[in-house]
mmCIF file with all atom_site columns, N, CA and C in Angstrom:
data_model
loop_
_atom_site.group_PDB
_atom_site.id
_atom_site.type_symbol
_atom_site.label_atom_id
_atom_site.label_alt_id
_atom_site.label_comp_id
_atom_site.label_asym_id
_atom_site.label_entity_id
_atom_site.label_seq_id
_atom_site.pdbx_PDB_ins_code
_atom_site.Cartn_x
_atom_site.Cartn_y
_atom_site.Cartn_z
_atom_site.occupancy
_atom_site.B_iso_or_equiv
_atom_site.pdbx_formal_charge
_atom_site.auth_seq_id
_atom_site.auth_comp_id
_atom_site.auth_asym_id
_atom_site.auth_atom_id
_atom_site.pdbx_PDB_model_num
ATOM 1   N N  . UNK A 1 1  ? 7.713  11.542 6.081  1.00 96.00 ? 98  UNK A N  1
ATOM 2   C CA . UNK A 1 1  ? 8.269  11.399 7.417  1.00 96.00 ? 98  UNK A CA 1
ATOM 3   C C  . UNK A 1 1  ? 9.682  11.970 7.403  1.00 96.00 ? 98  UNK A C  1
ATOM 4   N N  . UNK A 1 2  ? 9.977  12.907 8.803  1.00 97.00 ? 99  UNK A N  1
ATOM 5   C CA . UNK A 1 2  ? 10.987 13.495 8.430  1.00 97.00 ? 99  UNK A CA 1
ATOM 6   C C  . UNK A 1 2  ? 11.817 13.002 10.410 1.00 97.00 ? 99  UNK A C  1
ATOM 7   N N  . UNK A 1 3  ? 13.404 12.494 9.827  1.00 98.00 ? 100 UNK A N  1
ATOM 8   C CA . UNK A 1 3  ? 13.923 12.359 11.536 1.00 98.00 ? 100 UNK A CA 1
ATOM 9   C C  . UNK A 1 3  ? 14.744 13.108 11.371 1.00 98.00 ? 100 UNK A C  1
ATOM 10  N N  . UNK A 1 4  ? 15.393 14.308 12.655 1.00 97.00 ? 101 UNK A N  1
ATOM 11  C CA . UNK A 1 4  ? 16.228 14.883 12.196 1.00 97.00 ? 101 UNK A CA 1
ATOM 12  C C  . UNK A 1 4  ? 17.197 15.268 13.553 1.00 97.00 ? 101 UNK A C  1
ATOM 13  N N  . UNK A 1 5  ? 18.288 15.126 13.928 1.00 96.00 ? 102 UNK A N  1
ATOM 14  C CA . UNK A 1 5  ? 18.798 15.759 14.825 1.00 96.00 ? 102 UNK A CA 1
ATOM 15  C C  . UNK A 1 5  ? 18.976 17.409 14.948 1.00 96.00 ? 102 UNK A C  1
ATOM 16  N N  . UNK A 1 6  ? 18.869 18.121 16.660 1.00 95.00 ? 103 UNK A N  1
ATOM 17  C CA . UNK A 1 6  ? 18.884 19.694 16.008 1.00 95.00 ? 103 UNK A CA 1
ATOM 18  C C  . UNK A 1 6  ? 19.499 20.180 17.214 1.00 95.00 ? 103 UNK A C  1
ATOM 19  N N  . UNK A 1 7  ? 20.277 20.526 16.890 1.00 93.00 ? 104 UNK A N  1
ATOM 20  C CA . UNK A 1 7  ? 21.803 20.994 17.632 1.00 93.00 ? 104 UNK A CA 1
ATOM 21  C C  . UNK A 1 7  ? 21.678 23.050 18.118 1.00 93.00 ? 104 UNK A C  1
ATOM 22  N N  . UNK A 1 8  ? 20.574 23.051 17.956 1.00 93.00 ? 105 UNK A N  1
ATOM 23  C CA . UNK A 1 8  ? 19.848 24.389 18.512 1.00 93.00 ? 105 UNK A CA 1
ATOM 24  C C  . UNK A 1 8  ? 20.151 24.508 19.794 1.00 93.00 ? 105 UNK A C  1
ATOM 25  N N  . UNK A 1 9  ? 20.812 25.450 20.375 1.00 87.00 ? 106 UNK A N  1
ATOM 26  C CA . UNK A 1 9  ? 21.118 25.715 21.769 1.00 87.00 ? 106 UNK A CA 1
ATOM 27  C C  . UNK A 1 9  ? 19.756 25.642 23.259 1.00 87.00 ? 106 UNK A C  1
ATOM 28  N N  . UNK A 1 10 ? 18.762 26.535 22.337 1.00 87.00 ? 107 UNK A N  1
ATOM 29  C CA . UNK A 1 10 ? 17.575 26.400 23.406 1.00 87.00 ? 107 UNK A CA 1
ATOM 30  C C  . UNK A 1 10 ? 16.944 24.981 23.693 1.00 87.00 ? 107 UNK A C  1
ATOM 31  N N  . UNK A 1 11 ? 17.202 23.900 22.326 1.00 93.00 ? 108 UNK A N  1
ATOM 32  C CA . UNK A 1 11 ? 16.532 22.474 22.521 1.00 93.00 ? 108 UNK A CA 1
ATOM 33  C C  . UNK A 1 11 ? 17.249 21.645 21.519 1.00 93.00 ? 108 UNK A C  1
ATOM 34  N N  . UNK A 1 12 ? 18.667 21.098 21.912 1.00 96.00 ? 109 UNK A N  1
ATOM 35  C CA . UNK A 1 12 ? 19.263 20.027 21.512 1.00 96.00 ? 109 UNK A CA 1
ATOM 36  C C  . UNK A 1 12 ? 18.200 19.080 21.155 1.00 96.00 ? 109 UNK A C  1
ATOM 37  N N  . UNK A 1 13 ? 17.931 18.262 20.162 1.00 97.00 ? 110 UNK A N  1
ATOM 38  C CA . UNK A 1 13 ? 17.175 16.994 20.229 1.00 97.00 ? 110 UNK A CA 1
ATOM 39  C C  . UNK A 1 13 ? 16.823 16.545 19.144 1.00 97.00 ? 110 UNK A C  1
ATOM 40  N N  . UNK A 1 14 ? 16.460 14.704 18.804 1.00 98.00 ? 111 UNK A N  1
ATOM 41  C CA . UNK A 1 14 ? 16.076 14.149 17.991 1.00 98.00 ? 111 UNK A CA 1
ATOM 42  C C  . UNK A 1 14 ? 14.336 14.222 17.633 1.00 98.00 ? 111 UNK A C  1
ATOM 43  N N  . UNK A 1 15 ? 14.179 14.177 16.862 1.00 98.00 ? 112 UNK A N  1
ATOM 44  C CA . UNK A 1 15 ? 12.749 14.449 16.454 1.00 98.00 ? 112 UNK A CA 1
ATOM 45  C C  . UNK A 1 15 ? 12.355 13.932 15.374 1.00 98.00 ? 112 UNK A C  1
ATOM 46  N N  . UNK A 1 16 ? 10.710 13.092 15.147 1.00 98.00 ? 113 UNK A N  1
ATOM 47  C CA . UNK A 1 16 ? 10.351 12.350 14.215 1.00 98.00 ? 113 UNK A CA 1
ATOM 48  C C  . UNK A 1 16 ? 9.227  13.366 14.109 1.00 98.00 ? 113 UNK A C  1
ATOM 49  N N  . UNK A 1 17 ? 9.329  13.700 12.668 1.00 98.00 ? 114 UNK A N  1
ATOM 50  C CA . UNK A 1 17 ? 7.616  14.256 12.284 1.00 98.00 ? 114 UNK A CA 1
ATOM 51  C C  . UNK A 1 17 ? 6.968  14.131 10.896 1.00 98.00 ? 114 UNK A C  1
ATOM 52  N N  . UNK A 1 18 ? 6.086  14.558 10.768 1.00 97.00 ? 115 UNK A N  1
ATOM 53  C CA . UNK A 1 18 ? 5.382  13.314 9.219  1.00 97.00 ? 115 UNK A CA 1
ATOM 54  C C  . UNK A 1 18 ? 4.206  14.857 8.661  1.00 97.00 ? 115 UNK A C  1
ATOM 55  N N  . UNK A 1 19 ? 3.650  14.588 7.619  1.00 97.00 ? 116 UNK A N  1
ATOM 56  C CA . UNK A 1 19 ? 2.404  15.342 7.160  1.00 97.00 ? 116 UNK A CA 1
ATOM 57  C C  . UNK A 1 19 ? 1.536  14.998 7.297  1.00 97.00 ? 116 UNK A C  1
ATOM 58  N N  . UNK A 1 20 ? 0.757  15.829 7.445  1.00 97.00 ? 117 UNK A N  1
ATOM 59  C CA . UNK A 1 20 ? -0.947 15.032 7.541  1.00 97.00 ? 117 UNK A CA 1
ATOM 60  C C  . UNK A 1 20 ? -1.931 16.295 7.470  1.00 97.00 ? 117 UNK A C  1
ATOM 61  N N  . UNK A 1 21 ? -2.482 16.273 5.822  1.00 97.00 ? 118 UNK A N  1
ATOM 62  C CA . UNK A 1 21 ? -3.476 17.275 5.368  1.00 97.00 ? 118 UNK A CA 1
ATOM 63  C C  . UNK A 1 21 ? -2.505 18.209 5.191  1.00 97.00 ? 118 UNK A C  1
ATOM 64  N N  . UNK A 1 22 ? -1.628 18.021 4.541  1.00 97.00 ? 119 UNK A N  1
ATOM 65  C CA . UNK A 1 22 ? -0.690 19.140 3.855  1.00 97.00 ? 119 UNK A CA 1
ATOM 66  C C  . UNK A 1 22 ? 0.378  20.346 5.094  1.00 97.00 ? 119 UNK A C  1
ATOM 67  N N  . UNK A 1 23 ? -0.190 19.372 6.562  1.00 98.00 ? 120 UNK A N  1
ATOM 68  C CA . UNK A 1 23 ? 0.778  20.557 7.482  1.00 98.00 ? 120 UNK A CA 1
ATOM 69  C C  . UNK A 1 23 ? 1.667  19.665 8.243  1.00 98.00 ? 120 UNK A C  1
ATOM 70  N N  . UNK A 1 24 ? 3.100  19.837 8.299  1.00 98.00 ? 121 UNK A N  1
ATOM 71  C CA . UNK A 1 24 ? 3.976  19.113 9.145  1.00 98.00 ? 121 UNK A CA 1
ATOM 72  C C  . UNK A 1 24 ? 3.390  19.023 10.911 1.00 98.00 ? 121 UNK A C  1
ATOM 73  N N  . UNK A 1 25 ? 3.462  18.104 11.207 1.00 98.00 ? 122 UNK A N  1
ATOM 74  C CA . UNK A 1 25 ? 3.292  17.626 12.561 1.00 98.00 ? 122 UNK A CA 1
ATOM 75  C C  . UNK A 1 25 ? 4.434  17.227 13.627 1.00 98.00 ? 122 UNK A C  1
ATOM 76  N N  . UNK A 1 26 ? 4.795  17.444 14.756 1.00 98.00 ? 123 UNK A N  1
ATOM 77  C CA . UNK A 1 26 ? 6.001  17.551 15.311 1.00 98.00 ? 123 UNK A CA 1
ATOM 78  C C  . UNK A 1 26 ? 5.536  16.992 16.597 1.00 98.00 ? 123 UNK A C  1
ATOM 79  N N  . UNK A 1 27 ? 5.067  15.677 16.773 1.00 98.00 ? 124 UNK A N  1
ATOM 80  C CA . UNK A 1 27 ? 4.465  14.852 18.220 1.00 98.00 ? 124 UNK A CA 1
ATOM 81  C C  . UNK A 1 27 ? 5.359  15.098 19.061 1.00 98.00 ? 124 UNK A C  1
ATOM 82  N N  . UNK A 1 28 ? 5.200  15.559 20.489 1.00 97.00 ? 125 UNK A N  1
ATOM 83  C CA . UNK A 1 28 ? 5.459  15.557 21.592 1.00 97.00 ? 125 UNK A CA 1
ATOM 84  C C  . UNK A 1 28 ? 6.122  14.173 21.940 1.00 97.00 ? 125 UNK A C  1
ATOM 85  N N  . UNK A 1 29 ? 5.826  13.224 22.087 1.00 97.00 ? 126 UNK A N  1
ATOM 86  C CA . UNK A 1 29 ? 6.259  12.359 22.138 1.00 97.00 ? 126 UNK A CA 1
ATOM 87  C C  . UNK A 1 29 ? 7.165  11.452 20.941 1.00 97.00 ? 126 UNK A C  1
ATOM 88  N N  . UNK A 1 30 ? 7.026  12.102 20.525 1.00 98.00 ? 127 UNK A N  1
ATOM 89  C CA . UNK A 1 30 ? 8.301  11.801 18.632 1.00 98.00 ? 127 UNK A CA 1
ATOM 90  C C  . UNK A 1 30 ? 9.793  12.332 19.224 1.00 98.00 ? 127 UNK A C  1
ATOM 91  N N  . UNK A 1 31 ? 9.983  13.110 20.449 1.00 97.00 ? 128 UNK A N  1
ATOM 92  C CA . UNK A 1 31 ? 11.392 13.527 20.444 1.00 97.00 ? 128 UNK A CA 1
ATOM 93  C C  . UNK A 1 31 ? 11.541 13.281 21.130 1.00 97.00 ? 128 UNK A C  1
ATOM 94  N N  . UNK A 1 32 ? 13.131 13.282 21.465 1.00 98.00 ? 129 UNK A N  1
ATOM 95  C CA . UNK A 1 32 ? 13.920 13.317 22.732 1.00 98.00 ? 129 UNK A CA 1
ATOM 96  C C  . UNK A 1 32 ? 15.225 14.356 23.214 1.00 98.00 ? 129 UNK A C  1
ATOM 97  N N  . UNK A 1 33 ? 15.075 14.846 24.210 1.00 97.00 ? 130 UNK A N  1
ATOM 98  C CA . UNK A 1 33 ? 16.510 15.915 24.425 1.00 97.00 ? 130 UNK A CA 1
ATOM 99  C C  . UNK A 1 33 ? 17.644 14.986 24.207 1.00 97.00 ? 130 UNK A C  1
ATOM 100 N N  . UNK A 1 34 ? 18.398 15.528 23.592 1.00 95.00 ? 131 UNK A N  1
ATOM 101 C CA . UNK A 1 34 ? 19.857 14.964 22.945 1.00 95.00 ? 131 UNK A CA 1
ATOM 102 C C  . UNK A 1 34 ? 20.796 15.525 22.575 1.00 95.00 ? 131 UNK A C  1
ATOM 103 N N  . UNK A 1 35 ? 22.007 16.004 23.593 1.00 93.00 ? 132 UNK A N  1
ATOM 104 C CA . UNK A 1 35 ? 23.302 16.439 23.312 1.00 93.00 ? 132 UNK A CA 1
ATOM 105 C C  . UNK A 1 35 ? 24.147 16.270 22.409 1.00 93.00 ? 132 UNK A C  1
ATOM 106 N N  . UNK A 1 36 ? 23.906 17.320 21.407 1.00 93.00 ? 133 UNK A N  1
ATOM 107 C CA . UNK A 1 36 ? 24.492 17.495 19.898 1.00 93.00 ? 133 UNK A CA 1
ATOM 108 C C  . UNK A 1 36 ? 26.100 18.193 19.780 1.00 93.00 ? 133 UNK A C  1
ATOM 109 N N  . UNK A 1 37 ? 26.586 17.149 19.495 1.00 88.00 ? 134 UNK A N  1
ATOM 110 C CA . UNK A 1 37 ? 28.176 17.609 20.064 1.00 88.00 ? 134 UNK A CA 1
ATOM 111 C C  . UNK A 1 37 ? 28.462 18.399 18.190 1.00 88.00 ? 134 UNK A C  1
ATOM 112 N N  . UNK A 1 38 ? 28.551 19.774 17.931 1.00 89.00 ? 135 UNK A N  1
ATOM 113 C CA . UNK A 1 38 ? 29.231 20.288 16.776 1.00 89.00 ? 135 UNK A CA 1
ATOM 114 C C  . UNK A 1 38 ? 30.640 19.895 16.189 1.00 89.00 ? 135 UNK A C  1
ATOM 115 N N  . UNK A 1 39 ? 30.346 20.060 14.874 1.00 93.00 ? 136 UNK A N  1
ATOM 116 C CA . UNK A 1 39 ? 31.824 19.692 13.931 1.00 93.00 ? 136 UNK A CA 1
ATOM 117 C C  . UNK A 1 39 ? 32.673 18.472 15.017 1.00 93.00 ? 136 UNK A C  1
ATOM 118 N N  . UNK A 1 40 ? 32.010 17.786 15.098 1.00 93.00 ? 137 UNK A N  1
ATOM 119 C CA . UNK A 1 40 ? 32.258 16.106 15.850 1.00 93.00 ? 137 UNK A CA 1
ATOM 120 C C  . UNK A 1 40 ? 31.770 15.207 15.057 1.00 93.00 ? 137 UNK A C  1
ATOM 121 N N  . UNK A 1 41 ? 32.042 14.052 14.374 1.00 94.00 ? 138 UNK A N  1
ATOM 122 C CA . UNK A 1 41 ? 31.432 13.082 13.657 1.00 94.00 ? 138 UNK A CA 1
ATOM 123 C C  . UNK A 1 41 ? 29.992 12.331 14.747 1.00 94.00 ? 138 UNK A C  1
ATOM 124 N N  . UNK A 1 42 ? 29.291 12.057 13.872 1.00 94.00 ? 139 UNK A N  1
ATOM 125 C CA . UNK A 1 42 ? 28.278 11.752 14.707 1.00 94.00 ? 139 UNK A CA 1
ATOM 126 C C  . UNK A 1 42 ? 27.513 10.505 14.018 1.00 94.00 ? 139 UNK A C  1
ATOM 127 N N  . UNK A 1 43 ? 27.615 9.239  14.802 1.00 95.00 ? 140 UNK A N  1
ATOM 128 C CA . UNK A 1 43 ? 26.374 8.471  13.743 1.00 95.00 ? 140 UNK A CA 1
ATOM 129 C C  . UNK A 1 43 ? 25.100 8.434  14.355 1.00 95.00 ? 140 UNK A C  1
ATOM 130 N N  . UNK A 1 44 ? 24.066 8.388  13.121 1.00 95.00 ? 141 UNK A N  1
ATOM 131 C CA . UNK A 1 44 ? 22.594 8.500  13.023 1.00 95.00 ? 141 UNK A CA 1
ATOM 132 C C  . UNK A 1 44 ? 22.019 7.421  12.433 1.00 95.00 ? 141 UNK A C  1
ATOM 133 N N  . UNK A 1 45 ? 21.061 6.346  13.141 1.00 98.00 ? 142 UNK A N  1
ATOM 134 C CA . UNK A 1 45 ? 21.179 5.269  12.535 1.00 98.00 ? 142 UNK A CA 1
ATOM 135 C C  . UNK A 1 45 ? 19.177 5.224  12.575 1.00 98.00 ? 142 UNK A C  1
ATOM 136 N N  . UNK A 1 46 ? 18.709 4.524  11.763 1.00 98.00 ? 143 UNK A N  1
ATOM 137 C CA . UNK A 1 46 ? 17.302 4.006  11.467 1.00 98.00 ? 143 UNK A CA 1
ATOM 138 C C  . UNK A 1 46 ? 17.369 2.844  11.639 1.00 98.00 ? 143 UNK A C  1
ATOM 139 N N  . UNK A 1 47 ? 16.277 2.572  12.023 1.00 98.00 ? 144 UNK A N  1
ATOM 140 C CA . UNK A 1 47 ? 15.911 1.366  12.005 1.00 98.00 ? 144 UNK A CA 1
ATOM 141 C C  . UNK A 1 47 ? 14.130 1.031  11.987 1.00 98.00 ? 144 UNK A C  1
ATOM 142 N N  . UNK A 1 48 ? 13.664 0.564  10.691 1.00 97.00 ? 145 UNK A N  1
ATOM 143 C CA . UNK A 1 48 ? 12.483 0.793  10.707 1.00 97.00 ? 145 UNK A CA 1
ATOM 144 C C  . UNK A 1 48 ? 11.915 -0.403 10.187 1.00 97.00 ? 145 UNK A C  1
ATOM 145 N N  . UNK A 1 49 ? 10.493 -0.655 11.101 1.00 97.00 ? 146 UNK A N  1
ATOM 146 C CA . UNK A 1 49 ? 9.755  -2.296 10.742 1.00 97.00 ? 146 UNK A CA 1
ATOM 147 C C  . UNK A 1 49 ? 8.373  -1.942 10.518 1.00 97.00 ? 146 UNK A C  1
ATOM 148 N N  . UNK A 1 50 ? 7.637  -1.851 9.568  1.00 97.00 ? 147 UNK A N  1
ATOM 149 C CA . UNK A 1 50 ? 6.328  -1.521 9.162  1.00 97.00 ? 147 UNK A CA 1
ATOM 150 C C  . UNK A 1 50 ? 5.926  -0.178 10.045 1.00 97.00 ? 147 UNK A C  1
ATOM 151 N N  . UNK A 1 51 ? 5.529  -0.005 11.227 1.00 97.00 ? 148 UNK A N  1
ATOM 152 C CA . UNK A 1 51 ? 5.078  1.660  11.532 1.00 97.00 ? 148 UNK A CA 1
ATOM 153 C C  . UNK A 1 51 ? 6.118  1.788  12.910 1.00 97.00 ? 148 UNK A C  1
ATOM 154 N N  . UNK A 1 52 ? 7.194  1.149  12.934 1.00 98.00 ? 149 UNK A N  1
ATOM 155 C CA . UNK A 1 52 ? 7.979  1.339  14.416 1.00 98.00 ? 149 UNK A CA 1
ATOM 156 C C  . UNK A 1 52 ? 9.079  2.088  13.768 1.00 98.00 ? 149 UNK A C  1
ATOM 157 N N  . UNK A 1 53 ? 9.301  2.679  14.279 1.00 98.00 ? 150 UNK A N  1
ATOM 158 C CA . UNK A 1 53 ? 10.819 3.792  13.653 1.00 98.00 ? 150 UNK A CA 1
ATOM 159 C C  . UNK A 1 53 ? 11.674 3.886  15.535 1.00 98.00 ? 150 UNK A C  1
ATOM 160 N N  . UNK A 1 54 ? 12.955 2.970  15.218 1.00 98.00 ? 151 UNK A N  1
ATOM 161 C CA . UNK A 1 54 ? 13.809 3.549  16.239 1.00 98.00 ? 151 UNK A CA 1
ATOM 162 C C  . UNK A 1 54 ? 14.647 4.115  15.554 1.00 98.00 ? 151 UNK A C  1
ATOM 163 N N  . UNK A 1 55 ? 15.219 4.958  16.483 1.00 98.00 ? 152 UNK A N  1
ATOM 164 C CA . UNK A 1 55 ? 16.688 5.505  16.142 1.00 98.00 ? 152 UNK A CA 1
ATOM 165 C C  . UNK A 1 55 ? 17.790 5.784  17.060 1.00 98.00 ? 152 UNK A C  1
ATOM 166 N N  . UNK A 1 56 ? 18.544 5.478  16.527 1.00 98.00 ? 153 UNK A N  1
ATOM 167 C CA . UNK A 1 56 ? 19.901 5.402  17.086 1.00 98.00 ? 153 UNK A CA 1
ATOM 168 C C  . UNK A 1 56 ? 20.722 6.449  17.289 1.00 98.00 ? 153 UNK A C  1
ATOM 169 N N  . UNK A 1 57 ? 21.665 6.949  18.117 1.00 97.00 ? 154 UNK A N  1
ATOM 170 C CA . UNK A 1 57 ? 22.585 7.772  18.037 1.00 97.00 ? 154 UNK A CA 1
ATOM 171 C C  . UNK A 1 57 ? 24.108 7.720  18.614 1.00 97.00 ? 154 UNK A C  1
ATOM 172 N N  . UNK A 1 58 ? 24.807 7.761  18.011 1.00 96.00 ? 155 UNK A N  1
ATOM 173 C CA . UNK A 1 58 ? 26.230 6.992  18.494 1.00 96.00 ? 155 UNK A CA 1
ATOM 174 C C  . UNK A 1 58 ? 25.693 5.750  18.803 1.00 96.00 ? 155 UNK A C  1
ATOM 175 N N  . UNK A 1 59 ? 25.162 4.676  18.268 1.00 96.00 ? 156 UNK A N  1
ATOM 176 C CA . UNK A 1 59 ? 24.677 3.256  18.290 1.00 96.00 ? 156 UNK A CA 1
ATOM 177 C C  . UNK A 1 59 ? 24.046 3.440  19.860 1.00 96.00 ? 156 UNK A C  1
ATOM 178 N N  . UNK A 1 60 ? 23.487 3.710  20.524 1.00 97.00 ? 157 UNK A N  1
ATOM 179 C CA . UNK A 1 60 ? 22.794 3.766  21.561 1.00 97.00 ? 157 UNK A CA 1
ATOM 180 C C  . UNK A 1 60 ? 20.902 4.185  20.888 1.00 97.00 ? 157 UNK A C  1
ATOM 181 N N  . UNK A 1 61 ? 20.403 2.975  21.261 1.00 98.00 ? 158 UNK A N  1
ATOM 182 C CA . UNK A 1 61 ? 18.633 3.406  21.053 1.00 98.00 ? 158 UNK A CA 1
ATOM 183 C C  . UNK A 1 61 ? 18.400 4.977  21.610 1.00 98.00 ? 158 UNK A C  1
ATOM 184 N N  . UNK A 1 62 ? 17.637 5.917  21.340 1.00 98.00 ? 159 UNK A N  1
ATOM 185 C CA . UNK A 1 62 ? 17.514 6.839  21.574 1.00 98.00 ? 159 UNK A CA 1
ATOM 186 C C  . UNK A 1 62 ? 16.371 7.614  22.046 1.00 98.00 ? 159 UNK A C  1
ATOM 187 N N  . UNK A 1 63 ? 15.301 6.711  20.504 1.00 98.00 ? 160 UNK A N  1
ATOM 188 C CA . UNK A 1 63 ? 13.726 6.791  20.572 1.00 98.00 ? 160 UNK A CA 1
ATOM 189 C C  . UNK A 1 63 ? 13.471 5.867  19.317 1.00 98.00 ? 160 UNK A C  1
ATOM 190 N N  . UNK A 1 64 ? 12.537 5.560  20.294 1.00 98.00 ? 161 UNK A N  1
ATOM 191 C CA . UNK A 1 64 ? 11.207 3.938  19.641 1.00 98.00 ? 161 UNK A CA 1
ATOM 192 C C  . UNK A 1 64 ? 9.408  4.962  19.153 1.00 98.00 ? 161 UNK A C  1
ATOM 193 N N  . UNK A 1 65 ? 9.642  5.049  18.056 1.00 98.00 ? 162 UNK A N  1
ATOM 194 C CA . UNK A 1 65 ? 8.393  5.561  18.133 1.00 98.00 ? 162 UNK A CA 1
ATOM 195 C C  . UNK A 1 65 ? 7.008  4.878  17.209 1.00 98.00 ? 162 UNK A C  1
ATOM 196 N N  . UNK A 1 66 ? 6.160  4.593  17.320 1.00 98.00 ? 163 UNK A N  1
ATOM 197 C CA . UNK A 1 66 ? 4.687  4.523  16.126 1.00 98.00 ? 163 UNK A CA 1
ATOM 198 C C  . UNK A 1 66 ? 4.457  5.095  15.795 1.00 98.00 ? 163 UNK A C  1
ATOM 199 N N  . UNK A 1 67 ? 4.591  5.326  14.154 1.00 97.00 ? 164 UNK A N  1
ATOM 200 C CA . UNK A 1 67 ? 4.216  6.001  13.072 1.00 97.00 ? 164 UNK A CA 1
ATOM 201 C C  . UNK A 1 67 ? 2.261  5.906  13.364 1.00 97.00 ? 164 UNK A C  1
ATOM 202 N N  . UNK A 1 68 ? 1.656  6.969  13.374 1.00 94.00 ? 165 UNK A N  1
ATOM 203 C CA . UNK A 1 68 ? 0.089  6.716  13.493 1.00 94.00 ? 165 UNK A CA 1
ATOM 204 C C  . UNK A 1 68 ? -0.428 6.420  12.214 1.00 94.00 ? 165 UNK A C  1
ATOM 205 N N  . UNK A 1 69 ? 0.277  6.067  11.219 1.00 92.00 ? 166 UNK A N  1
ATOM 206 C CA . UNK A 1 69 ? -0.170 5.744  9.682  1.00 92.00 ? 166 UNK A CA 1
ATOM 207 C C  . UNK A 1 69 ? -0.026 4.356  9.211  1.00 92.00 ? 166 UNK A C  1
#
């Protein structure tokens, strides 16, 4: 399982994605658009309970997602 913020001009955003049968998977519903402020400190926070993964950004919830595993 991979979370990653991506500060890409065409699609700012947080994103959860995992393997399955050896090919990365990138759910539609795993992300969210999210204004990635550069060379700015930034916190990135987890928070994870058996298959629920939220995450945080500047301490604000961001995305709640279910792991399908």
């Amino acid at each position: 399982v991979s979370v990653y913020a991506s500060a890409y001009a065409g699609e700012q955003k947080i994103q959860i994605a995992y393997v399955s049968e050896g090919q990365w998977v990138y759910p539609v519903d795993a992300k969210v658009q999210q204004p990635i402020t550069l060379n700015q400190p930034n916190d990135f926070r987890l928070v994870v309970r058996e298959r629920l993964v939220n995450v945080y950004w500047n301490e604000k919830l961001v995305l709640a997602w279910m792991l399908p595993f």
